[in-house]
Amino acid sequence: TINCIAEALLLRAKGGKRGDDTVIDIDIGKKDVQPLQIAMNAGTIAFDAIKQRNNAAAMDETTDIFNPGEAQTISGRVVGVVTRMRDLEQTLIEKVNEANWVTKYGEEESFGVLKGECRFAKTGEESGNTAEEVEKELSEMLKLNPLLRMNRAECLLALFIASVEQPTLEKIGQTVSGGSMIDFVDGDRIEVLGVA
């Protein structure tokens, strides 16, 4: 799931262009792309990853094939995060800005955010940058830095599970394959994100 979200972040940074020159637009911030198309494209990312994993499992005894419940959970989470990505990113930056120690020790990137994003969120254009400049810097860093991309994906998934998945499943009395545990981020990030 995290790898799919990281891939979606990379695709957005590249303007939706995949290595084979196909375009899979997943940027909810673009006015000319419909939300349903973004959801379908996010589903394609998840489907491709599940298919690749299952194909690898067929060749390797040590890798398990995803069962239908696991595949559904992965797909639902990827679609859920991608369709809410801009809102989740805004929440992530707000949470990072609220934790003074993150800025004090320069730990923004461990949450997958840039110092410039945090400054811009606090002061707007008084930070010395425009929204477009901040977005351009983020796109470049997401393309160049896989660790930043992975950290951001983990935090976005954690926020999604805590703020959307868990409350919705609790409300309807359902569960997902593997549960809704947030056990893939460390304690400091759990505390800052408020997803304990």
JSON list of C-alpha atoms in Angstrom, two decimals:
[
{"chain": "A", "resi": 1, "resn": "THR", "atom": "CA", "xyz": [0.00, 0.00, 0.00]},
{"chain": "A", "resi": 2, "resn": "ILE", "atom": "CA", "xyz": [2.75, 2.43, 0.96]},
{"chain": "A", "resi": 3, "resn": "ASN", "atom": "CA", "xyz": [4.64, 1.68, -2.25]},
{"chain": "A", "resi": 4, "resn": "CYS", "atom": "CA", "xyz": [1.49, 2.39, -4.30]},
{"chain": "A", "resi": 5, "resn": "ILE", "atom": "CA", "xyz": [1.00, 5.73, -2.55]},
{"chain": "A", "resi": 6, "resn": "ALA", "atom": "CA", "xyz": [4.68, 6.57, -3.06]},
{"chain": "A", "resi": 7, "resn": "GLU", "atom": "CA", "xyz": [4.24, 5.73, -6.75]},
{"chain": "A", "resi": 8, "resn": "ALA", "atom": "CA", "xyz": [1.20, 8.02, -6.89]},
{"chain": "A", "resi": 9, "resn": "LEU", "atom": "CA", "xyz": [3.27, 10.84, -5.35]},
{"chain": "A", "resi": 10, "resn": "LEU", "atom": "CA", "xyz": [5.97, 10.26, -7.96]},
{"chain": "A", "resi": 11, "resn": "LEU", "atom": "CA", "xyz": [3.40, 10.20, -10.77]},
{"chain": "A", "resi": 12, "resn": "ARG", "atom": "CA", "xyz": [1.93, 13.49, -9.57]},
{"chain": "A", "resi": 13, "resn": "ALA", "atom": "CA", "xyz": [5.42, 15.00, -9.42]},
{"chain": "A", "resi": 14, "resn": "LYS", "atom": "CA", "xyz": [6.04, 13.87, -13.01]},
{"chain": "A", "resi": 15, "resn": "GLY", "atom": "CA", "xyz": [2.73, 15.27, -14.23]},
{"chain": "A", "resi": 16, "resn": "GLY", "atom": "CA", "xyz": [1.20, 11.79, -14.45]},
{"chain": "A", "resi": 17, "resn": "LYS", "atom": "CA", "xyz": [3.79, 10.41, -16.90]},
{"chain": "A", "resi": 18, "resn": "ARG", "atom": "CA", "xyz": [4.79, 6.79, -16.44]},
{"chain": "A", "resi": 19, "resn": "GLY", "atom": "CA", "xyz": [8.00, 5.27, -17.78]},
{"chain": "A", "resi": 20, "resn": "ASP", "atom": "CA", "xyz": [6.16, 3.83, -20.79]},
{"chain": "A", "resi": 21, "resn": "ASP", "atom": "CA", "xyz": [4.92, 7.32, -21.79]},
{"chain": "A", "resi": 22, "resn": "THR", "atom": "CA", "xyz": [1.35, 6.65, -20.66]},
{"chain": "A", "resi": 23, "resn": "VAL", "atom": "CA", "xyz": [-0.27, 9.34, -18.55]},
{"chain": "A", "resi": 24, "resn": "ILE", "atom": "CA", "xyz": [-2.11, 8.44, -15.35]},
{"chain": "A", "resi": 25, "resn": "ASP", "atom": "CA", "xyz": [-3.36, 11.68, -13.87]},
{"chain": "A", "resi": 26, "resn": "ILE", "atom": "CA", "xyz": [-3.96, 11.46, -10.13]},
{"chain": "A", "resi": 27, "resn": "ASP", "atom": "CA", "xyz": [-3.72, 15.13, -9.13]},
{"chain": "A", "resi": 28, "resn": "ILE", "atom": "CA", "xyz": [-6.98, 16.12, -7.47]},
{"chain": "A", "resi": 29, "resn": "GLY", "atom": "CA", "xyz": [-5.70, 19.71, -7.57]},
{"chain": "A", "resi": 30, "resn": "LYS", "atom": "CA", "xyz": [-6.09, 19.89, -11.36]},
{"chain": "A", "resi": 31, "resn": "LYS", "atom": "CA", "xyz": [-9.41, 21.41, -12.37]},
{"chain": "A", "resi": 32, "resn": "ASP", "atom": "CA", "xyz": [-9.59, 19.55, -15.70]},
{"chain": "A", "resi": 33, "resn": "VAL", "atom": "CA", "xyz": [-9.40, 16.07, -14.13]},
{"chain": "A", "resi": 34, "resn": "GLN", "atom": "CA", "xyz": [-12.60, 14.56, -12.74]},
{"chain": "A", "resi": 35, "resn": "PRO", "atom": "CA", "xyz": [-12.55, 12.90, -9.29]},
{"chain": "A", "resi": 36, "resn": "LEU", "atom": "CA", "xyz": [-13.92, 9.66, -10.73]},
{"chain": "A", "resi": 37, "resn": "GLN", "atom": "CA", "xyz": [-11.04, 9.52, -13.22]},
{"chain": "A", "resi": 38, "resn": "ILE", "atom": "CA", "xyz": [-8.57, 10.06, -10.39]},
{"chain": "A", "resi": 39, "resn": "ALA", "atom": "CA", "xyz": [-10.17, 7.23, -8.39]},
{"chain": "A", "resi": 40, "resn": "MET", "atom": "CA", "xyz": [-10.00, 4.94, -11.43]},
{"chain": "A", "resi": 41, "resn": "ASN", "atom": "CA", "xyz": [-6.35, 5.85, -12.01]},
{"chain": "A", "resi": 42, "resn": "ALA", "atom": "CA", "xyz": [-5.52, 5.21, -8.35]},
{"chain": "A", "resi": 43, "resn": "GLY", "atom": "CA", "xyz": [-7.24, 1.84, -8.68]},
{"chain": "A", "resi": 44, "resn": "THR", "atom": "CA", "xyz": [-5.05, 1.10, -11.69]},
{"chain": "A", "resi": 45, "resn": "ILE", "atom": "CA", "xyz": [-1.92, 1.82, -9.63]},
{"chain": "A", "resi": 46, "resn": "ALA", "atom": "CA", "xyz": [-3.13, -0.56, -6.90]},
{"chain": "A", "resi": 47, "resn": "PHE", "atom": "CA", "xyz": [-4.22, -3.24, -9.41]},
{"chain": "A", "resi": 48, "resn": "ASP", "atom": "CA", "xyz": [-0.87, -3.14, -11.19]},
{"chain": "A", "resi": 49, "resn": "ALA", "atom": "CA", "xyz": [1.03, -3.50, -7.90]},
{"chain": "A", "resi": 50, "resn": "ILE", "atom": "CA", "xyz": [-1.18, -6.39, -6.74]},
{"chain": "A", "resi": 51, "resn": "LYS", "atom": "CA", "xyz": [-0.79, -8.13, -10.11]},
{"chain": "A", "resi": 52, "resn": "GLN", "atom": "CA", "xyz": [2.99, -7.65, -10.01]},
{"chain": "A", "resi": 53, "resn": "ARG", "atom": "CA", "xyz": [3.15, -9.07, -6.45]},
{"chain": "A", "resi": 54, "resn": "ASN", "atom": "CA", "xyz": [0.97, -12.05, -7.35]},
{"chain": "A", "resi": 55, "resn": "ASN", "atom": "CA", "xyz": [3.07, -12.75, -10.45]},
{"chain": "A", "resi": 56, "resn": "ALA", "atom": "CA", "xyz": [6.23, -12.62, -8.33]},
{"chain": "A", "resi": 57, "resn": "ALA", "atom": "CA", "xyz": [4.62, -14.94, -5.78]},
{"chain": "A", "resi": 58, "resn": "ALA", "atom": "CA", "xyz": [3.89, -17.48, -8.49]},
{"chain": "A", "resi": 59, "resn": "MET", "atom": "CA", "xyz": [7.64, -17.63, -9.23]},
{"chain": "A", "resi": 60, "resn": "ASP", "atom": "CA", "xyz": [8.87, -17.50, -5.62]},
{"chain": "A", "resi": 61, "resn": "GLU", "atom": "CA", "xyz": [7.75, -19.78, -2.79]},
{"chain": "A", "resi": 62, "resn": "THR", "atom": "CA", "xyz": [8.68, -17.21, -0.13]},
{"chain": "A", "resi": 63, "resn": "THR", "atom": "CA", "xyz": [6.25, -14.54, -1.37]},
{"chain": "A", "resi": 64, "resn": "ASP", "atom": "CA", "xyz": [2.55, -14.89, -0.62]},
{"chain": "A", "resi": 65, "resn": "ILE", "atom": "CA", "xyz": [-0.20, -14.10, -3.09]},
{"chain": "A", "resi": 66, "resn": "PHE", "atom": "CA", "xyz": [-2.63, -11.46, -1.83]},
{"chain": "A", "resi": 67, "resn": "ASN", "atom": "CA", "xyz": [-6.00, -12.95, -1.01]},
{"chain": "A", "resi": 68, "resn": "PRO", "atom": "CA", "xyz": [-9.13, -11.09, -2.23]},
{"chain": "A", "resi": 69, "resn": "GLY", "atom": "CA", "xyz": [-9.63, -9.37, 1.14]},
{"chain": "A", "resi": 70, "resn": "GLU", "atom": "CA", "xyz": [-6.06, -8.10, 1.22]},
{"chain": "A", "resi": 71, "resn": "ALA", "atom": "CA", "xyz": [-6.28, -6.92, -2.39]},
{"chain": "A", "resi": 72, "resn": "GLN", "atom": "CA", "xyz": [-9.52, -5.08, -1.60]},
{"chain": "A", "resi": 73, "resn": "THR", "atom": "CA", "xyz": [-7.96, -3.41, 1.45]},
{"chain": "A", "resi": 74, "resn": "ILE", "atom": "CA", "xyz": [-4.91, -2.29, -0.53]},
{"chain": "A", "resi": 75, "resn": "SER", "atom": "CA", "xyz": [-7.02, -0.95, -3.37]},
{"chain": "A", "resi": 76, "resn": "GLY", "atom": "CA", "xyz": [-9.42, 0.84, -1.05]},
{"chain": "A", "resi": 77, "resn": "ARG", "atom": "CA", "xyz": [-6.61, 2.51, 0.86]},
{"chain": "A", "resi": 78, "resn": "VAL", "atom": "CA", "xyz": [-4.75, 3.60, -2.27]},
{"chain": "A", "resi": 79, "resn": "VAL", "atom": "CA", "xyz": [-7.90, 5.04, -3.82]},
{"chain": "A", "resi": 80, "resn": "GLY", "atom": "CA", "xyz": [-8.85, 6.65, -0.50]},
{"chain": "A", "resi": 81, "resn": "VAL", "atom": "CA", "xyz": [-5.49, 8.33, 0.00]},
{"chain": "A", "resi": 82, "resn": "VAL", "atom": "CA", "xyz": [-5.07, 9.45, -3.62]},
{"chain": "A", "resi": 83, "resn": "THR", "atom": "CA", "xyz": [-8.54, 10.97, -3.87]},
{"chain": "A", "resi": 84, "resn": "ARG", "atom": "CA", "xyz": [-7.94, 12.86, -0.60]},
{"chain": "A", "resi": 85, "resn": "MET", "atom": "CA", "xyz": [-4.23, 13.50, -1.13]},
{"chain": "A", "resi": 86, "resn": "ARG", "atom": "CA", "xyz": [-4.27, 17.31, -1.08]},
{"chain": "A", "resi": 87, "resn": "ASP", "atom": "CA", "xyz": [-6.42, 17.42, 2.08]},
{"chain": "A", "resi": 88, "resn": "LEU", "atom": "CA", "xyz": [-4.28, 14.78, 3.79]},
{"chain": "A", "resi": 89, "resn": "GLU", "atom": "CA", "xyz": [-1.12, 16.68, 2.83]},
{"chain": "A", "resi": 90, "resn": "GLN", "atom": "CA", "xyz": [-2.53, 19.89, 4.30]},
{"chain": "A", "resi": 91, "resn": "THR", "atom": "CA", "xyz": [-3.34, 18.03, 7.54]},
{"chain": "A", "resi": 92, "resn": "LEU", "atom": "CA", "xyz": [0.15, 16.50, 7.56]},
{"chain": "A", "resi": 93, "resn": "ILE", "atom": "CA", "xyz": [1.82, 19.91, 7.24]},
{"chain": "A", "resi": 94, "resn": "GLU", "atom": "CA", "xyz": [-0.42, 21.36, 9.96]},
{"chain": "A", "resi": 95, "resn": "LYS", "atom": "CA", "xyz": [0.48, 18.50, 12.33]},
{"chain": "A", "resi": 96, "resn": "VAL", "atom": "CA", "xyz": [4.20, 18.90, 11.60]},
{"chain": "A", "resi": 97, "resn": "ASN", "atom": "CA", "xyz": [3.97, 22.65, 12.19]},
{"chain": "A", "resi": 98, "resn": "GLU", "atom": "CA", "xyz": [2.24, 22.08, 15.54]},
{"chain": "A", "resi": 99, "resn": "ALA", "atom": "CA", "xyz": [5.15, 19.98, 16.81]},
{"chain": "A", "resi": 100, "resn": "ASN", "atom": "CA", "xyz": [7.85, 22.56, 17.58]},
{"chain": "A", "resi": 101, "resn": "TRP", "atom": "CA", "xyz": [10.57, 19.94, 17.98]},
{"chain": "A", "resi": 102, "resn": "VAL", "atom": "CA", "xyz": [10.26, 18.91, 14.33]},
{"chain": "A", "resi": 103, "resn": "THR", "atom": "CA", "xyz": [11.34, 22.35, 13.11]},
{"chain": "A", "resi": 104, "resn": "LYS", "atom": "CA", "xyz": [13.83, 22.81, 15.94]},
{"chain": "A", "resi": 105, "resn": "TYR", "atom": "CA", "xyz": [15.71, 19.65, 14.94]},
{"chain": "A", "resi": 106, "resn": "GLY", "atom": "CA", "xyz": [15.08, 19.90, 11.19]},
{"chain": "A", "resi": 107, "resn": "GLU", "atom": "CA", "xyz": [13.09, 16.65, 11.05]},
{"chain": "A", "resi": 108, "resn": "GLU", "atom": "CA", "xyz": [10.49, 17.73, 8.47]},
{"chain": "A", "resi": 109, "resn": "GLU", "atom": "CA", "xyz": [11.72, 15.23, 5.88]},
{"chain": "A", "resi": 110, "resn": "SER", "atom": "CA", "xyz": [11.18, 12.31, 8.27]},
{"chain": "A", "resi": 111, "resn": "PHE", "atom": "CA", "xyz": [7.48, 13.15, 7.83]},
{"chain": "A", "resi": 112, "resn": "GLY", "atom": "CA", "xyz": [7.88, 13.55, 4.09]},
{"chain": "A", "resi": 113, "resn": "VAL", "atom": "CA", "xyz": [7.45, 17.31, 4.07]},
{"chain": "A", "resi": 114, "resn": "LEU", "atom": "CA", "xyz": [9.81, 20.12, 3.13]},
{"chain": "A", "resi": 115, "resn": "LYS", "atom": "CA", "xyz": [10.80, 23.05, 5.31]},
{"chain": "A", "resi": 116, "resn": "GLY", "atom": "CA", "xyz": [9.51, 25.34, 2.57]},
{"chain": "A", "resi": 117, "resn": "GLU", "atom": "CA", "xyz": [6.06, 23.73, 2.72]},
{"chain": "A", "resi": 118, "resn": "CYS", "atom": "CA", "xyz": [5.92, 24.27, 6.47]},
{"chain": "A", "resi": 119, "resn": "ARG", "atom": "CA", "xyz": [7.06, 27.89, 6.22]},
{"chain": "A", "resi": 120, "resn": "PHE", "atom": "CA", "xyz": [4.57, 28.60, 3.42]},
{"chain": "A", "resi": 121, "resn": "ALA", "atom": "CA", "xyz": [1.73, 27.04, 5.43]},
{"chain": "A", "resi": 122, "resn": "LYS", "atom": "CA", "xyz": [2.58, 29.31, 8.38]},
{"chain": "A", "resi": 123, "resn": "THR", "atom": "CA", "xyz": [3.22, 32.60, 6.59]},
{"chain": "A", "resi": 124, "resn": "GLY", "atom": "CA", "xyz": [1.97, 32.27, 3.02]},
{"chain": "A", "resi": 125, "resn": "GLU", "atom": "CA", "xyz": [3.82, 34.35, 0.47]},
{"chain": "A", "resi": 126, "resn": "GLU", "atom": "CA", "xyz": [5.58, 36.20, 3.28]},
{"chain": "A", "resi": 127, "resn": "SER", "atom": "CA", "xyz": [7.80, 33.11, 3.39]},
{"chain": "A", "resi": 128, "resn": "GLY", "atom": "CA", "xyz": [9.40, 34.43, 0.20]},
{"chain": "A", "resi": 129, "resn": "ASN", "atom": "CA", "xyz": [7.81, 31.82, -2.05]},
{"chain": "A", "resi": 130, "resn": "THR", "atom": "CA", "xyz": [4.60, 31.51, -4.03]},
{"chain": "A", "resi": 131, "resn": "ALA", "atom": "CA", "xyz": [2.40, 28.41, -3.88]},
{"chain": "A", "resi": 132, "resn": "GLU", "atom": "CA", "xyz": [3.63, 27.49, -7.36]},
{"chain": "A", "resi": 133, "resn": "GLU", "atom": "CA", "xyz": [7.27, 27.70, -6.27]},
{"chain": "A", "resi": 134, "resn": "VAL", "atom": "CA", "xyz": [6.60, 25.50, -3.23]},
{"chain": "A", "resi": 135, "resn": "GLU", "atom": "CA", "xyz": [4.77, 22.97, -5.44]},
{"chain": "A", "resi": 136, "resn": "LYS", "atom": "CA", "xyz": [7.62, 22.97, -7.96]},
{"chain": "A", "resi": 137, "resn": "GLU", "atom": "CA", "xyz": [10.21, 22.37, -5.23]},
{"chain": "A", "resi": 138, "resn": "LEU", "atom": "CA", "xyz": [8.09, 19.56, -3.79]},
{"chain": "A", "resi": 139, "resn": "SER", "atom": "CA", "xyz": [7.72, 17.92, -7.21]},
{"chain": "A", "resi": 140, "resn": "GLU", "atom": "CA", "xyz": [11.47, 18.03, -7.78]},
{"chain": "A", "resi": 141, "resn": "MET", "atom": "CA", "xyz": [12.24, 16.59, -4.35]},
{"chain": "A", "resi": 142, "resn": "LEU", "atom": "CA", "xyz": [9.64, 13.83, -4.71]},
{"chain": "A", "resi": 143, "resn": "LYS", "atom": "CA", "xyz": [11.29, 12.83, -8.00]},
{"chain": "A", "resi": 144, "resn": "LEU", "atom": "CA", "xyz": [14.81, 12.89, -6.56]},
{"chain": "A", "resi": 145, "resn": "ASN", "atom": "CA", "xyz": [14.35, 11.60, -3.02]},
{"chain": "A", "resi": 146, "resn": "PRO", "atom": "CA", "xyz": [12.69, 8.17, -2.61]},
{"chain": "A", "resi": 147, "resn": "LEU", "atom": "CA", "xyz": [13.01, 8.32, 1.20]},
{"chain": "A", "resi": 148, "resn": "LEU", "atom": "CA", "xyz": [11.10, 11.62, 1.32]},
{"chain": "A", "resi": 149, "resn": "ARG", "atom": "CA", "xyz": [8.45, 10.08, -0.94]},
{"chain": "A", "resi": 150, "resn": "MET", "atom": "CA", "xyz": [8.17, 6.95, 1.22]},
{"chain": "A", "resi": 151, "resn": "ASN", "atom": "CA", "xyz": [7.98, 8.95, 4.47]},
{"chain": "A", "resi": 152, "resn": "ARG", "atom": "CA", "xyz": [5.24, 11.13, 3.01]},
{"chain": "A", "resi": 153, "resn": "ALA", "atom": "CA", "xyz": [3.35, 8.05, 1.78]},
{"chain": "A", "resi": 154, "resn": "GLU", "atom": "CA", "xyz": [3.54, 6.43, 5.23]},
{"chain": "A", "resi": 155, "resn": "CYS", "atom": "CA", "xyz": [2.27, 9.56, 6.97]},
{"chain": "A", "resi": 156, "resn": "LEU", "atom": "CA", "xyz": [-0.55, 10.10, 4.47]},
{"chain": "A", "resi": 157, "resn": "LEU", "atom": "CA", "xyz": [-1.65, 6.48, 4.88]},
{"chain": "A", "resi": 158, "resn": "ALA", "atom": "CA", "xyz": [-1.54, 6.77, 8.68]},
{"chain": "A", "resi": 159, "resn": "LEU", "atom": "CA", "xyz": [-3.67, 9.93, 8.56]},
{"chain": "A", "resi": 160, "resn": "PHE", "atom": "CA", "xyz": [-6.12, 8.25, 6.17]},
{"chain": "A", "resi": 161, "resn": "ILE", "atom": "CA", "xyz": [-6.51, 5.17, 8.34]},
{"chain": "A", "resi": 162, "resn": "ALA", "atom": "CA", "xyz": [-6.96, 7.23, 11.53]},
{"chain": "A", "resi": 163, "resn": "SER", "atom": "CA", "xyz": [-9.26, 9.92, 10.14]},
{"chain": "A", "resi": 164, "resn": "VAL", "atom": "CA", "xyz": [-11.28, 8.07, 7.49]},
{"chain": "A", "resi": 165, "resn": "GLU", "atom": "CA", "xyz": [-10.97, 4.30, 7.58]},
{"chain": "A", "resi": 166, "resn": "GLN", "atom": "CA", "xyz": [-11.17, 3.60, 11.32]},
{"chain": "A", "resi": 167, "resn": "PRO", "atom": "CA", "xyz": [-14.14, 5.92, 12.04]},
{"chain": "A", "resi": 168, "resn": "THR", "atom": "CA", "xyz": [-16.05, 4.70, 8.97]},
{"chain": "A", "resi": 169, "resn": "LEU", "atom": "CA", "xyz": [-15.52, 1.02, 9.75]},
{"chain": "A", "resi": 170, "resn": "GLU", "atom": "CA", "xyz": [-16.42, 1.57, 13.39]},
{"chain": "A", "resi": 171, "resn": "LYS", "atom": "CA", "xyz": [-19.61, 3.36, 12.38]},
{"chain": "A", "resi": 172, "resn": "ILE", "atom": "CA", "xyz": [-20.76, 0.52, 10.13]},
{"chain": "A", "resi": 173, "resn": "GLY", "atom": "CA", "xyz": [-19.44, -2.28, 12.35]},
{"chain": "A", "resi": 174, "resn": "GLN", "atom": "CA", "xyz": [-17.00, -3.70, 9.78]},
{"chain": "A", "resi": 175, "resn": "THR", "atom": "CA", "xyz": [-13.30, -4.56, 9.63]},
{"chain": "A", "resi": 176, "resn": "VAL", "atom": "CA", "xyz": [-10.74, -4.89, 6.86]},
{"chain": "A", "resi": 177, "resn": "SER", "atom": "CA", "xyz": [-8.35, -7.72, 6.12]},
{"chain": "A", "resi": 178, "resn": "GLY", "atom": "CA", "xyz": [-5.37, -7.29, 8.41]},
{"chain": "A", "resi": 179, "resn": "GLY", "atom": "CA", "xyz": [-7.13, -4.72, 10.59]},
{"chain": "A", "resi": 180, "resn": "SER", "atom": "CA", "xyz": [-6.71, -0.97, 10.74]},
{"chain": "A", "resi": 181, "resn": "MET", "atom": "CA", "xyz": [-3.59, -0.88, 12.85]},
{"chain": "A", "resi": 182, "resn": "ILE", "atom": "CA", "xyz": [-1.07, 1.89, 12.28]},
{"chain": "A", "resi": 183, "resn": "ASP", "atom": "CA", "xyz": [2.04, -0.14, 13.05]},
{"chain": "A", "resi": 184, "resn": "PHE", "atom": "CA", "xyz": [4.18, 0.99, 10.12]},
{"chain": "A", "resi": 185, "resn": "VAL", "atom": "CA", "xyz": [5.33, 4.36, 11.50]},
{"chain": "A", "resi": 186, "resn": "ASP", "atom": "CA", "xyz": [7.55, 4.98, 14.52]},
{"chain": "A", "resi": 187, "resn": "GLY", "atom": "CA", "xyz": [6.39, 6.37, 17.86]},
{"chain": "A", "resi": 188, "resn": "ASP", "atom": "CA", "xyz": [7.55, 9.95, 17.24]},
{"chain": "A", "resi": 189, "resn": "ARG", "atom": "CA", "xyz": [5.57, 10.18, 14.01]},
{"chain": "A", "resi": 190, "resn": "ILE", "atom": "CA", "xyz": [2.52, 8.54, 15.61]},
{"chain": "A", "resi": 191, "resn": "GLU", "atom": "CA", "xyz": [2.62, 11.17, 18.36]},
{"chain": "A", "resi": 192, "resn": "VAL", "atom": "CA", "xyz": [2.99, 14.12, 15.96]},
{"chain": "A", "resi": 193, "resn": "LEU", "atom": "CA", "xyz": [0.32, 12.82, 13.61]},
{"chain": "A", "resi": 194, "resn": "GLY", "atom": "CA", "xyz": [-2.03, 12.11, 16.52]},
{"chain": "A", "resi": 195, "resn": "VAL", "atom": "CA", "xyz": [-2.88, 8.66, 15.20]},
{"chain": "A", "resi": 196, "resn": "ALA", "atom": "CA", "xyz": [-2.24, 6.55, 18.30]}
]
